[in-house]
mmCIF file of C-alpha atoms in Angstrom:
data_model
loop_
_atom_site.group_PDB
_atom_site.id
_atom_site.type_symbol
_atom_site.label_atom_id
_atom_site.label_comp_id
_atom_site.label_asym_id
_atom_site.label_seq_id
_atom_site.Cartn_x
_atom_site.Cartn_y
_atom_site.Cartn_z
ATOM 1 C CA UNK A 65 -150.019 -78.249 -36.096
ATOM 2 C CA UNK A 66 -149.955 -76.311 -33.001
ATOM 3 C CA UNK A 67 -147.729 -73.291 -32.785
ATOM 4 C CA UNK A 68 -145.748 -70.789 -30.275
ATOM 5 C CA UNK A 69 -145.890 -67.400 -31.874
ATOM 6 C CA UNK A 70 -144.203 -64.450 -31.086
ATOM 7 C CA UNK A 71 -145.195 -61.291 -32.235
ATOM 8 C CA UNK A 72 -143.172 -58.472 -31.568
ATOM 9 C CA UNK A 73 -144.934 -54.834 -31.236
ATOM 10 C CA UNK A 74 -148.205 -57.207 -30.509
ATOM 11 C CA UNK A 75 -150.006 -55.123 -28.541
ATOM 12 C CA UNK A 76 -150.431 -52.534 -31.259
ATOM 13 C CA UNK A 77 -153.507 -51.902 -33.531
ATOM 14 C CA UNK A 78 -152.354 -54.443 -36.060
ATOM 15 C CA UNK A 79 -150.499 -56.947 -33.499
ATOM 16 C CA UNK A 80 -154.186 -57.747 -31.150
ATOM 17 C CA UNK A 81 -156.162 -58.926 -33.909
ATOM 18 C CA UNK A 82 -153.716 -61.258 -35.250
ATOM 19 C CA UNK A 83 -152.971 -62.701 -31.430
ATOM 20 C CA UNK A 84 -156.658 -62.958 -31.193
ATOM 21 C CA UNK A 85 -156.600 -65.029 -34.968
ATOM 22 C CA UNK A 86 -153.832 -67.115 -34.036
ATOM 23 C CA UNK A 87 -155.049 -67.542 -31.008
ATOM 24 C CA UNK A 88 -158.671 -68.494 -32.019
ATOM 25 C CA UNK A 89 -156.888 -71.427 -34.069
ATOM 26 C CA UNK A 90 -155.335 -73.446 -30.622
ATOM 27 C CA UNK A 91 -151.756 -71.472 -31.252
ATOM 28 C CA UNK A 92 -149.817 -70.373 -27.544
ATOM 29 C CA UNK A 93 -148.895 -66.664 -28.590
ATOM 30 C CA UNK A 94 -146.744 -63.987 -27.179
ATOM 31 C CA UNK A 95 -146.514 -60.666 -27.408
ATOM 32 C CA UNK A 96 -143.358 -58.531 -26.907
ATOM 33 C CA UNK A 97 -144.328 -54.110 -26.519
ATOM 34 C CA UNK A 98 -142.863 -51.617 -24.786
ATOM 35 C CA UNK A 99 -146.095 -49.968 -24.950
ATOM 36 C CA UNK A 100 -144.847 -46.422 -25.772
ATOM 37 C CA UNK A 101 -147.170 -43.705 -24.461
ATOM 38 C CA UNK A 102 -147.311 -41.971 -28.296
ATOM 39 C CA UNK A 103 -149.799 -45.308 -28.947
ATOM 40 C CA UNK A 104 -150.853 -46.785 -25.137
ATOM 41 C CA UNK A 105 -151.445 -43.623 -23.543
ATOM 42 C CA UNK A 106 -149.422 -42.853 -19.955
ATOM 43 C CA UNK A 107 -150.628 -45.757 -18.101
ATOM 44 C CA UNK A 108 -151.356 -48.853 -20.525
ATOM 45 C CA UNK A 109 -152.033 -51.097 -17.642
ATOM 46 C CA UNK A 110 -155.157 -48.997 -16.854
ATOM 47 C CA UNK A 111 -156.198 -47.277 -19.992
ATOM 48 C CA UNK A 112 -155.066 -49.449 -22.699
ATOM 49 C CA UNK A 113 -158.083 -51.060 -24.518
ATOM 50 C CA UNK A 114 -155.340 -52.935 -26.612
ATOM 51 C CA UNK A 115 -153.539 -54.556 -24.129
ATOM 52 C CA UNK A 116 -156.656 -55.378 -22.427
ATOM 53 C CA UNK A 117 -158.011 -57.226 -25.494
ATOM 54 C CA UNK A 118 -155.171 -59.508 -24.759
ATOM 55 C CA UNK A 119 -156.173 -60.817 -21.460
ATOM 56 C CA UNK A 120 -156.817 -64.709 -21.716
ATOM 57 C CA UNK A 121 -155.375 -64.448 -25.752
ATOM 58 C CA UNK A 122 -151.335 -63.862 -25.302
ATOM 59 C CA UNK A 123 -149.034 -63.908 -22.474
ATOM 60 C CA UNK A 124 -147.656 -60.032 -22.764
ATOM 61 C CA UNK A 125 -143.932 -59.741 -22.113
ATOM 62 C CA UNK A 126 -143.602 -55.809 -21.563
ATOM 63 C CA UNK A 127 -139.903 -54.652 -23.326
ATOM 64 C CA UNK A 128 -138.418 -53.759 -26.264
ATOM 65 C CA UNK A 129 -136.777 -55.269 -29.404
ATOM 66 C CA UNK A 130 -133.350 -52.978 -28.762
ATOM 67 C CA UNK A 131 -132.830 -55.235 -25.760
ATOM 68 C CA UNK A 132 -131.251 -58.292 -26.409
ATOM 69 C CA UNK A 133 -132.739 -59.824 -22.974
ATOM 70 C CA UNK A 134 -136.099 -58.837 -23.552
ATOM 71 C CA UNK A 135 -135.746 -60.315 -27.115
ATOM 72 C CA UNK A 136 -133.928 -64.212 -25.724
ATOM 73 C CA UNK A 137 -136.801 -63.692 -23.303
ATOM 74 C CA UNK A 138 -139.565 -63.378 -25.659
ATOM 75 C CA UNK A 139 -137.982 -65.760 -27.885
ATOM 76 C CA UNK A 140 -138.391 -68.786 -25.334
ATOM 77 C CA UNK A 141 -140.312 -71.704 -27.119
ATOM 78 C CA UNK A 142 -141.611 -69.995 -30.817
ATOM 79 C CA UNK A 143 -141.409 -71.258 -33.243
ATOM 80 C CA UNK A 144 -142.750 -69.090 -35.516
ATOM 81 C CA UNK A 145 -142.160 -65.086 -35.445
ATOM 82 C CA UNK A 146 -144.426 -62.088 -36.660
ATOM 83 C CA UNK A 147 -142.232 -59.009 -36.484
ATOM 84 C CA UNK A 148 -144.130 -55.699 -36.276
ATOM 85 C CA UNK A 149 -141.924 -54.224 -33.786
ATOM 86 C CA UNK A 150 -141.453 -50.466 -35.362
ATOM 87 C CA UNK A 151 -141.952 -46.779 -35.102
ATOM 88 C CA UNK A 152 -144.199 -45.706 -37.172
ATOM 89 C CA UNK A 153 -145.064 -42.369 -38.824
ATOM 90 C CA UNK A 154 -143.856 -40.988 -42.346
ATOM 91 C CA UNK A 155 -143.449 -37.369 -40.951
ATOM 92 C CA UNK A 156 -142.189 -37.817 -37.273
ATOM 93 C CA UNK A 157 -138.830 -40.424 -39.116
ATOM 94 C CA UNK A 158 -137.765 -36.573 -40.036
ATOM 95 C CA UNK A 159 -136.667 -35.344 -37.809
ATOM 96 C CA UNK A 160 -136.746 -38.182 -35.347
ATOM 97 C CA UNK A 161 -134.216 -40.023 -37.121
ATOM 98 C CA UNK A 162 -132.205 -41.683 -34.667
ATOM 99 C CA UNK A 163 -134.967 -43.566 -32.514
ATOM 100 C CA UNK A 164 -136.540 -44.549 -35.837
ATOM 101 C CA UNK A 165 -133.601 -46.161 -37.142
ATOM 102 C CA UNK A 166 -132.738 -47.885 -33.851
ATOM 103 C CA UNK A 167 -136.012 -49.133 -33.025
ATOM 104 C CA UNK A 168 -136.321 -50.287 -36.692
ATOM 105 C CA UNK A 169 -133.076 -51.426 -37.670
ATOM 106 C CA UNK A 170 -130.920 -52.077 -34.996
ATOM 107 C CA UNK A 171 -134.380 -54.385 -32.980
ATOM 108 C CA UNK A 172 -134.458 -56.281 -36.574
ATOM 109 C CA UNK A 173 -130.472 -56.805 -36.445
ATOM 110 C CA UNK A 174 -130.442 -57.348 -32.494
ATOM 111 C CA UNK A 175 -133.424 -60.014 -33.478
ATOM 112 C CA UNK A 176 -131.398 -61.902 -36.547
ATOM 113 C CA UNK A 177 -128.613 -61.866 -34.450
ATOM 114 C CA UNK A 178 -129.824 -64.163 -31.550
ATOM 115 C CA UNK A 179 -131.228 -66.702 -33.935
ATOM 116 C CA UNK A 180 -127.740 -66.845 -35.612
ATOM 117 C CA UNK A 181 -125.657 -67.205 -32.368
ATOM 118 C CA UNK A 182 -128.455 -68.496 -30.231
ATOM 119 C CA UNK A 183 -130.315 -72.149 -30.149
ATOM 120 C CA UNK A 184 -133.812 -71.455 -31.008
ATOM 121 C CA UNK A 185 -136.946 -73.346 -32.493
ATOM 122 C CA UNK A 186 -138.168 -70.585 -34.535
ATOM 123 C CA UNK A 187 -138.788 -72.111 -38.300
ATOM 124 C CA UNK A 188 -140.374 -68.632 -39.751
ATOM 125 C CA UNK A 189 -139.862 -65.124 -39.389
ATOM 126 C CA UNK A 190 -142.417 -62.834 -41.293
ATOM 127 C CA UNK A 191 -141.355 -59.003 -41.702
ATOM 128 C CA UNK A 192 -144.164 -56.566 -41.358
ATOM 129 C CA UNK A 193 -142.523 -54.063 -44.233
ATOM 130 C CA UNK A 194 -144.740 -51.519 -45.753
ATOM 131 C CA UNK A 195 -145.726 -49.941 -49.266
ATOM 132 C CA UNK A 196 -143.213 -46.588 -48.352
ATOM 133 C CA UNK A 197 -140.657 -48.422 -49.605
ATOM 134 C CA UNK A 198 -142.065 -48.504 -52.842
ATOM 135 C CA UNK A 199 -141.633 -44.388 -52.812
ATOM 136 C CA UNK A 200 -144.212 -43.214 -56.133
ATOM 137 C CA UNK A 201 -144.365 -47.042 -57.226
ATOM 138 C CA UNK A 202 -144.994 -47.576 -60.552
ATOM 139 C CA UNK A 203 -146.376 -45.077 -63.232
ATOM 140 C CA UNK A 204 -146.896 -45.915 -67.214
ATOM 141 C CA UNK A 205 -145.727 -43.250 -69.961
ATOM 142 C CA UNK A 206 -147.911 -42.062 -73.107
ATOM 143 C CA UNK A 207 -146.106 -44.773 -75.016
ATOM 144 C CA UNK A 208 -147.106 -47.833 -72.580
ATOM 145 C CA UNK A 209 -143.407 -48.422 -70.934
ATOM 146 C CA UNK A 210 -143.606 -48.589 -66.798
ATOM 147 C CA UNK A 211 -141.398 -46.441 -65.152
ATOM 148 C CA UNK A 212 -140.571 -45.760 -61.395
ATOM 149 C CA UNK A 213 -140.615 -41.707 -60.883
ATOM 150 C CA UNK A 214 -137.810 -40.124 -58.020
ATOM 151 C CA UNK A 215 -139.045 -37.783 -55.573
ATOM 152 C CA UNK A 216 -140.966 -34.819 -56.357
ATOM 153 C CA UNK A 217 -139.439 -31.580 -56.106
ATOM 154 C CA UNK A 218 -139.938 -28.990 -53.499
ATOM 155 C CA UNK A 219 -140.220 -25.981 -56.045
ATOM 156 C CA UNK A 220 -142.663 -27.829 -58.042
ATOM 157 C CA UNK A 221 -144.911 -28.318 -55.055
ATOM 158 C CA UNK A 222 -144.557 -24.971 -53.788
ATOM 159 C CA UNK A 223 -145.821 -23.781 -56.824
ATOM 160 C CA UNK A 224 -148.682 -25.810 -56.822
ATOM 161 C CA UNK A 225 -147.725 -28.851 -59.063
ATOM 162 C CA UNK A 226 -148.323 -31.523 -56.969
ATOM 163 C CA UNK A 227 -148.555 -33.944 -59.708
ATOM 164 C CA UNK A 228 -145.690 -36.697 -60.433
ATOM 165 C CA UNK A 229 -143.592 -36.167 -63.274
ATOM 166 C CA UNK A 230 -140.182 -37.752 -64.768
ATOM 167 C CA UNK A 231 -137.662 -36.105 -67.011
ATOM 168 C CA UNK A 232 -138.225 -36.591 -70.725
ATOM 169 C CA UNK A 233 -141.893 -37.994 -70.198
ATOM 170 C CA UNK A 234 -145.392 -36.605 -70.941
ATOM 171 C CA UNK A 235 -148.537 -37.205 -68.504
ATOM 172 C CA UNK A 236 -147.686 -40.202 -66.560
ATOM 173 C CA UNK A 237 -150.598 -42.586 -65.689
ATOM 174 C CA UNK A 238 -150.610 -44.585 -62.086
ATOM 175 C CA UNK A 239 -151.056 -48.212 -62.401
ATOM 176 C CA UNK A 240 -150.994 -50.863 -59.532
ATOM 177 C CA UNK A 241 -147.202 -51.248 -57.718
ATOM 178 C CA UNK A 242 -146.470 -54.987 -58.019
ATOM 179 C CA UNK A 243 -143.540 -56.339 -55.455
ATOM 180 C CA UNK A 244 -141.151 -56.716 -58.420
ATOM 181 C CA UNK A 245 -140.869 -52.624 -58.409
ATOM 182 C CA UNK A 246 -137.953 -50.752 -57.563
ATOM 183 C CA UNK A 247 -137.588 -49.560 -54.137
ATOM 184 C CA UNK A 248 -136.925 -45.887 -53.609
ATOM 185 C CA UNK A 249 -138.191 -44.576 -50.262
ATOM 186 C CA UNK A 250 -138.434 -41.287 -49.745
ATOM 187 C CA UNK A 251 -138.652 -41.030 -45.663
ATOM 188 C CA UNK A 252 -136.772 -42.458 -43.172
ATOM 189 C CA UNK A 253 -139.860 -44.403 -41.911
ATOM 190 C CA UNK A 254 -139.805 -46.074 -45.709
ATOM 191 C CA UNK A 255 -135.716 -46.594 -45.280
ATOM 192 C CA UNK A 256 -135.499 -48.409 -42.424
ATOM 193 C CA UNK A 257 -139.167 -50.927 -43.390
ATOM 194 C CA UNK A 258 -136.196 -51.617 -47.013
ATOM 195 C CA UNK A 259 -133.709 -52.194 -44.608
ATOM 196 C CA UNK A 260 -135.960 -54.195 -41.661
ATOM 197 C CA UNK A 261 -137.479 -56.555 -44.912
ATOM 198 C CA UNK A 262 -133.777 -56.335 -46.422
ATOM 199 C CA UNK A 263 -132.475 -57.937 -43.376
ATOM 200 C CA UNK A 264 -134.668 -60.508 -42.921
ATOM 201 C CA UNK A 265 -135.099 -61.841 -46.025
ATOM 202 C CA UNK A 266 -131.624 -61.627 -46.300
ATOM 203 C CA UNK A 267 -130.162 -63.490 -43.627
ATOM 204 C CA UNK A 268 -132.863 -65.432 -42.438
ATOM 205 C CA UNK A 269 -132.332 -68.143 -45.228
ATOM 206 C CA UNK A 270 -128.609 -68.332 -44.648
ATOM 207 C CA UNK A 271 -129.454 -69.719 -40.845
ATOM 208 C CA UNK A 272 -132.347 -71.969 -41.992
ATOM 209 C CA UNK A 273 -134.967 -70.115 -41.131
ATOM 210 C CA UNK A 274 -137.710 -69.271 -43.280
ATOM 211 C CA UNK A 275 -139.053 -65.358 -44.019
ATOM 212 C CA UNK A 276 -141.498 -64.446 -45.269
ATOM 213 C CA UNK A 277 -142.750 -60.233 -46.212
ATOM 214 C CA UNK A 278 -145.609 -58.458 -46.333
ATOM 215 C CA UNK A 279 -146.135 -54.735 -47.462
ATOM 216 C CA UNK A 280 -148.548 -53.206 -46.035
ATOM 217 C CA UNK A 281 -150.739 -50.160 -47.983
ATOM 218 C CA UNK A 282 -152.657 -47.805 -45.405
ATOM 219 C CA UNK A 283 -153.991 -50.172 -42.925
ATOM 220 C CA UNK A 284 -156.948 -48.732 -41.112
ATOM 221 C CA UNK A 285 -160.336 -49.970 -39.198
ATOM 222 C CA UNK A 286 -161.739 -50.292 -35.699
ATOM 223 C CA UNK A 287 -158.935 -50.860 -32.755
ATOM 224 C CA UNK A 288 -156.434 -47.784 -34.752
ATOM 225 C CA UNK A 289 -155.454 -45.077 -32.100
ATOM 226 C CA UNK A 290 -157.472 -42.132 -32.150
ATOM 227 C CA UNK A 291 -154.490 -40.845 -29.609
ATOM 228 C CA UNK A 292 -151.548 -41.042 -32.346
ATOM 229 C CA UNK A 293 -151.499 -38.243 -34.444
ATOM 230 C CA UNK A 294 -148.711 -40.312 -36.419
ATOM 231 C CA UNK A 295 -151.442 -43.039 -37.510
ATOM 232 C CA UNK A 296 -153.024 -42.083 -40.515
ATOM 233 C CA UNK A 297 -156.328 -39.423 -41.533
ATOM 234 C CA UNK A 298 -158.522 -41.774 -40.859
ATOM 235 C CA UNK A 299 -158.404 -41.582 -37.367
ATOM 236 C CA UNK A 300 -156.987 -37.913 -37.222
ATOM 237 C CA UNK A 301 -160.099 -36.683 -39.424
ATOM 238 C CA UNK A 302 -162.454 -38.800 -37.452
ATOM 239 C CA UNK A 303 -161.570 -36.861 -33.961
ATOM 240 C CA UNK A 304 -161.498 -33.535 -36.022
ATOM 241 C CA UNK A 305 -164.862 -34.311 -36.918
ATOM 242 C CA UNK A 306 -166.258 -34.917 -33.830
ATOM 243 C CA UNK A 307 -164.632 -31.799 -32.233
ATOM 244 C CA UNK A 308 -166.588 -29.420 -35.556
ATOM 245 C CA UNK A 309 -162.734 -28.372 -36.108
ATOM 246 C CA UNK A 310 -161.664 -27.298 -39.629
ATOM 247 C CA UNK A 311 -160.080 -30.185 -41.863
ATOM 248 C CA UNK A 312 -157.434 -28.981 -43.290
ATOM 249 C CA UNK A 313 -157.082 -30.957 -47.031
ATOM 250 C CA UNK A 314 -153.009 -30.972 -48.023
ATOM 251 C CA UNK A 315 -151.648 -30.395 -51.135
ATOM 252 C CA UNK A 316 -155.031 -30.764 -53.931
ATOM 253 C CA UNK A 317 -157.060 -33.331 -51.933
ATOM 254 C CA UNK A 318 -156.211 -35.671 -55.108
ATOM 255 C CA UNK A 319 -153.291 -37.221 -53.551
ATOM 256 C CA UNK A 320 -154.393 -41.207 -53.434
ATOM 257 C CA UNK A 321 -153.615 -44.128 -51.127
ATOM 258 C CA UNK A 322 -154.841 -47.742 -51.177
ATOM 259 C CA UNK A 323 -156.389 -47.798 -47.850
ATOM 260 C CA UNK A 324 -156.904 -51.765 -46.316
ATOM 261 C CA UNK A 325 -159.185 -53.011 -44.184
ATOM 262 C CA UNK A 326 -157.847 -54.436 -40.796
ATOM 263 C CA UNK A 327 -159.543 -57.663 -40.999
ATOM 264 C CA UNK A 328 -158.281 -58.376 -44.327
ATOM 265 C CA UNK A 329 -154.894 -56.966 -43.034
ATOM 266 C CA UNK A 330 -154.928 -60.001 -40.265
ATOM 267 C CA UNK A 331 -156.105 -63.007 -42.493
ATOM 268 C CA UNK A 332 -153.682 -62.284 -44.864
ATOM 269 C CA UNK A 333 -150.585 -61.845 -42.417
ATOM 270 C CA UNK A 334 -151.810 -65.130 -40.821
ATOM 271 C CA UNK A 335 -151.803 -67.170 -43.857
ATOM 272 C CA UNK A 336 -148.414 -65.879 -44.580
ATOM 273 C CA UNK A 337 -146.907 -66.470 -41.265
ATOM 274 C CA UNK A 338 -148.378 -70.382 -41.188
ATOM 275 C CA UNK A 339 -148.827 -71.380 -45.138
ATOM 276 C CA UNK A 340 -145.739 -73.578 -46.575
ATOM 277 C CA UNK A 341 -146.603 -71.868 -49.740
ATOM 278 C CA UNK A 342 -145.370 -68.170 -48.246
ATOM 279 C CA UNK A 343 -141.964 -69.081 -47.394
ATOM 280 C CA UNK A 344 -139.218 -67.161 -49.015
ATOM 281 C CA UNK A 345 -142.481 -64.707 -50.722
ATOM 282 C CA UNK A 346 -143.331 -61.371 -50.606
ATOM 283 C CA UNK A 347 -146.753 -60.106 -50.553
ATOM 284 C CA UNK A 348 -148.115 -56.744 -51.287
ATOM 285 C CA UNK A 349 -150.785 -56.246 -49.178
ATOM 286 C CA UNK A 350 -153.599 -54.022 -50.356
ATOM 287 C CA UNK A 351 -157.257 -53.387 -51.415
ATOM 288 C CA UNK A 352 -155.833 -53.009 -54.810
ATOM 289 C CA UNK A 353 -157.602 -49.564 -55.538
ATOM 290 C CA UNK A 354 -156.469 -46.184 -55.291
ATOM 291 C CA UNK A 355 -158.743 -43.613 -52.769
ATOM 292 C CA UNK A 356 -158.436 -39.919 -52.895
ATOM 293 C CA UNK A 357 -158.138 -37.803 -49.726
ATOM 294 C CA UNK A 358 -161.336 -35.456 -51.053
ATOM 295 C CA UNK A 359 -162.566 -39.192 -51.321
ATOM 296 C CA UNK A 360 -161.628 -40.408 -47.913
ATOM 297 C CA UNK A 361 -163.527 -36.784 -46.472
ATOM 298 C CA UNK A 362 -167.026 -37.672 -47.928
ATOM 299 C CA UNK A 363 -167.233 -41.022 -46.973
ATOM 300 C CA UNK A 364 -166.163 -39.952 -43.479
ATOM 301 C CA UNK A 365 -168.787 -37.189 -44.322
ATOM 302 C CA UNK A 366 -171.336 -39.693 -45.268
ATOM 303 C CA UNK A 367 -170.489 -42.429 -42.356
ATOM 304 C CA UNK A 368 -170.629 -39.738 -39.230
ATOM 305 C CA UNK A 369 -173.975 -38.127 -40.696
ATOM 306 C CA UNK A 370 -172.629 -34.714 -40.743
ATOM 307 C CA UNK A 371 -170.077 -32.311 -41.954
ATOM 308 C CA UNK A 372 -167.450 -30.064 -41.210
ATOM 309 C CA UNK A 373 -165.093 -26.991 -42.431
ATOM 310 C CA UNK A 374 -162.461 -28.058 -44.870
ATOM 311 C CA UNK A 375 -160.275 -26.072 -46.218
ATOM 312 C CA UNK A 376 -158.308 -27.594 -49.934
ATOM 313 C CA UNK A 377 -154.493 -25.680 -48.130
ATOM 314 C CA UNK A 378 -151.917 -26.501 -51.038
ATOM 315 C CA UNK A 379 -149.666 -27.461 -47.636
ATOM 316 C CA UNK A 380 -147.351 -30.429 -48.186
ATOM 317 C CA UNK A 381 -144.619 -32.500 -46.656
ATOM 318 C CA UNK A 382 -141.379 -32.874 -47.362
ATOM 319 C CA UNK A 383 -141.130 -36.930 -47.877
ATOM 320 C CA UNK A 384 -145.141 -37.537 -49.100
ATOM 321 C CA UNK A 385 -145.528 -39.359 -51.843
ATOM 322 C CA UNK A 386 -147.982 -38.523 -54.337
ATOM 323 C CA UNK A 387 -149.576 -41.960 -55.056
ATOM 324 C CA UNK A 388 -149.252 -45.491 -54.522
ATOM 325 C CA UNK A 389 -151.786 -48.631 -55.155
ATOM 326 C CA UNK A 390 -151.223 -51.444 -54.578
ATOM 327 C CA UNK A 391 -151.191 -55.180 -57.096
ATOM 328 C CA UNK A 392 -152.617 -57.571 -55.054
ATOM 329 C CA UNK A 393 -152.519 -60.871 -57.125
ATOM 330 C CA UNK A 394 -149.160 -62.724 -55.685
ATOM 331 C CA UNK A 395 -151.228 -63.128 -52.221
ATOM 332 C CA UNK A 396 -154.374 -64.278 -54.762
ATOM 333 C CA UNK A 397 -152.197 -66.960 -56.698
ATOM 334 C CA UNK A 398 -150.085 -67.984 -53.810
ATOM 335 C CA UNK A 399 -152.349 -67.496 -51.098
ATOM 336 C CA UNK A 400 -155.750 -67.925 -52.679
ATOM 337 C CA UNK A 401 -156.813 -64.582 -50.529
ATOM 338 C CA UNK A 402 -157.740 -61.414 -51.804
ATOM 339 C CA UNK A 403 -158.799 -58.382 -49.679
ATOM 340 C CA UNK A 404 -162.009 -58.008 -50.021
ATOM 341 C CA UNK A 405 -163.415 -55.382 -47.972
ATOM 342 C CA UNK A 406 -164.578 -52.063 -49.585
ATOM 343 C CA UNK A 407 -163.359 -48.545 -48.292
ATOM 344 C CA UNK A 408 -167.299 -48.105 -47.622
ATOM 345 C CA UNK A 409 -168.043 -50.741 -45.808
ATOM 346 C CA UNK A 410 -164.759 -50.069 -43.978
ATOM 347 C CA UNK A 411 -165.197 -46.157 -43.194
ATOM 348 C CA UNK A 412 -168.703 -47.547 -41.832
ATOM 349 C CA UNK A 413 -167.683 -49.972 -39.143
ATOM 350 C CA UNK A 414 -164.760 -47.857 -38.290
ATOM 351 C CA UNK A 415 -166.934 -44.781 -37.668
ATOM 352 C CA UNK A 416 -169.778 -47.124 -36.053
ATOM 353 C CA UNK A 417 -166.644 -47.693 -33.430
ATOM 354 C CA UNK A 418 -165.427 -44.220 -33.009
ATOM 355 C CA UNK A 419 -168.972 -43.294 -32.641
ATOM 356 C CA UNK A 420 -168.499 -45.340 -29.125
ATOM 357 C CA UNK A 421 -165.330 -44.186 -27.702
ATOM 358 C CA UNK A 422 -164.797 -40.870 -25.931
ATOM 359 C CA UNK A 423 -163.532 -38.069 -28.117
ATOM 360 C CA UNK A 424 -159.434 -37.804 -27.797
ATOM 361 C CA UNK A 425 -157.698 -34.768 -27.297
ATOM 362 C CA UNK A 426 -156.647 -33.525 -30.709
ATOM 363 C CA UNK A 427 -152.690 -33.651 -30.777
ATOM 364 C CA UNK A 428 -152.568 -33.489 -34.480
ATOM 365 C CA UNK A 429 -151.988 -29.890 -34.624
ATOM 366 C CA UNK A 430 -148.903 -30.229 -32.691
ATOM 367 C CA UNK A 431 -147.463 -32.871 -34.890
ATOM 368 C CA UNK A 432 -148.047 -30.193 -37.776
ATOM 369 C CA UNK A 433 -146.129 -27.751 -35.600
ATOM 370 C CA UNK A 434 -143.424 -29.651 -34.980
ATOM 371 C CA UNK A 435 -142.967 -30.433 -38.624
ATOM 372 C CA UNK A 436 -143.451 -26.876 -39.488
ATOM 373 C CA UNK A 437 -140.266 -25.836 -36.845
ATOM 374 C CA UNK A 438 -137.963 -27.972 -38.967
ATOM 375 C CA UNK A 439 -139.167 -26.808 -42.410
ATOM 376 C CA UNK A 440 -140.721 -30.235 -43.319
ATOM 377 C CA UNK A 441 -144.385 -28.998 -43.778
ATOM 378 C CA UNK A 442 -144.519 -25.888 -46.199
#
């Protein structure tokens, strides 16, 4: 069957491929972006490779989730909506606090609150959330028993323990984070993604409408902006790289994220956003294996052909977590999809696209500085 599918924040990185897959399937789709600068650049009309990938794929409605008419606007017709609407970036919800929580929060309330008061079609919501709400995620003592570790302490990192560790406990061992853990974010970023999937699955059920969740791990691949220092190391390594600038390795380099390939990122938000099976779910979704940041620099190493500088710091920020990795096998037995792309073949046809666009202006330094100012990056 033929859907109308809004996706808010659908002219991001994540948000064009899945127009183009819903799209590619007969489904009318429409996209709803206020196409910040931070991600689109200063003019997005002209210079947005993004929004130009959705000429002849979406209609693009240009405005923002915190306006109600933009939203009833936007809304027209769907039946079926893929909110990814957010702001995005673990270090900048610091000290940016109160455009994170409005864009976040108060576009997912301003949302739920026009299909409760409003007529509508929409039958589905889905909720991009995201693994930061997870905080460590889940950790196994000596003994075998799983336990869920707080935040680690400033003095312990500024003295070089970087390592995760929970009162009463010897060495604790990282296993796979399944979507039954407890949530304990430790940004704001990772608050308000609890409170956006909170919301939704929350309320949405009460006004018959189905929602649906998926948490995304480190989503990466060819289409991320090379402009946004807020986007992951991927990209910001990539355009350090290319300038022969110094990489600058926080904390040990052994700090670990589950990194996932965009394409499986898209196949496995579409199937939850259209699949009977998916409604009222949650889905962790993840490669399923943990990748070190001194792991992440060779295969960038190996994939551009050459090296540069790096430099193993001990600097770390306030609000990192040390681990996370994802359990994937809820979207395998629901679903029948697992992520299957490896972080190889990934770094490869992400650096085969870098290779081709023109080197960005580095602004990651400044995003360090401005964490530095406020005492967030030690």
């Amino acid at each position: 069957m033929s859907e109308h599918v809004l996706i808010t924040g659908g002219a991001g990185f994540i948000g064009t491929r899945l127009a183009a897959r819903f799209a590619a399937d007969g489904h009318r789709v429409t996209v709803l972006d206020s196409l910040i600068p931070q991600v689109h650049g200063a003019e997005p009309e002209r210079t947005s490779p993004l929004l130009k990938s959705l000429d002849g794929v979406a209609e693009v409605i240009v405005g923002t989730v915190t306006s109600k008419n933009d939203l009833r606007r936007a809304l027209a017709g769907a039946s079926i909506v893929v909110h990814l609407a957010a702001e995005t970036g673990t270090g900048q919800s610091m000290y940016e606090i109160d455009r994170y929580v409005d864009a976040n929060v108060g576009g997912t309330a301003k949302l739920l609150d026009l299909l409760a008061n409003e007529d509508h079609g929409v039958r589905r919501v889905l909720i991009a959330s995201s693994r930061s709400i997870y905080g460590e995620g889940a950790y196994e003592t000596e003994d075998g028993r799983r336990v869920y570790p707080g935040h680690r302490a400033d003095a312990d990192m500024a003295a070089g323990d970087f390592d995760v560790h929970q009162a009463g406990e010897g060495v604790l061992r990282l296993i796979p984070t399944d979507e039954t853990a407890l949530l304990h974010p430790s940004s704001v970023y990772g608050i308000t993604k609890q409170m956006q999937e909170s919301l939704i699955m929350t309320v949405a059920p009460t006004i018959g409408v189905e929602a649906t969740s998926v948490r995304y791990q480190n989503v990466y691949g060819p289409g991320q902006s090379l402009k946004n220092p807020y986007t992951g190391i991927l990209s910001i390594f990539s355009t350090l790289i290319r300038q022969g600038k110094e990489i600058n390795i926080f904390e040990d380099g052994e700090e670990s994220r589950d990194f996932v390939y965009i394409d499986d990122v898209v196949e496995a938000t579409y199937r939850a956003a259209t699949d009977p099976r998916a409604a009222g779910e949650t889905f962790n979704v993840g490669s399923g294996v943990a990748t070190t940041v001194n792991e992440v620099v060779s295969e960038l190493f190996t994939a551009f052909g050459r090296e540069v500088p790096t430099r193993i710091s001990g600097n770390y920020r306030l609000g990192d977590i040390r681990h996370n990795v994802a359990d994937t096998s809820r979207l395998a037995k629901v679903l029948d999809f697992t992520p299957s792309v490896t972080f190889r073949e990934g770094v490869t046809a992400f650096v085969d696209w870098v290779l081709a666009e023109p080197v960005e202006e580095d602004s990651y330094q400044r995003s360090l500085d401005e964490m530095s100012q406020r005492n967030l990056l030690k």
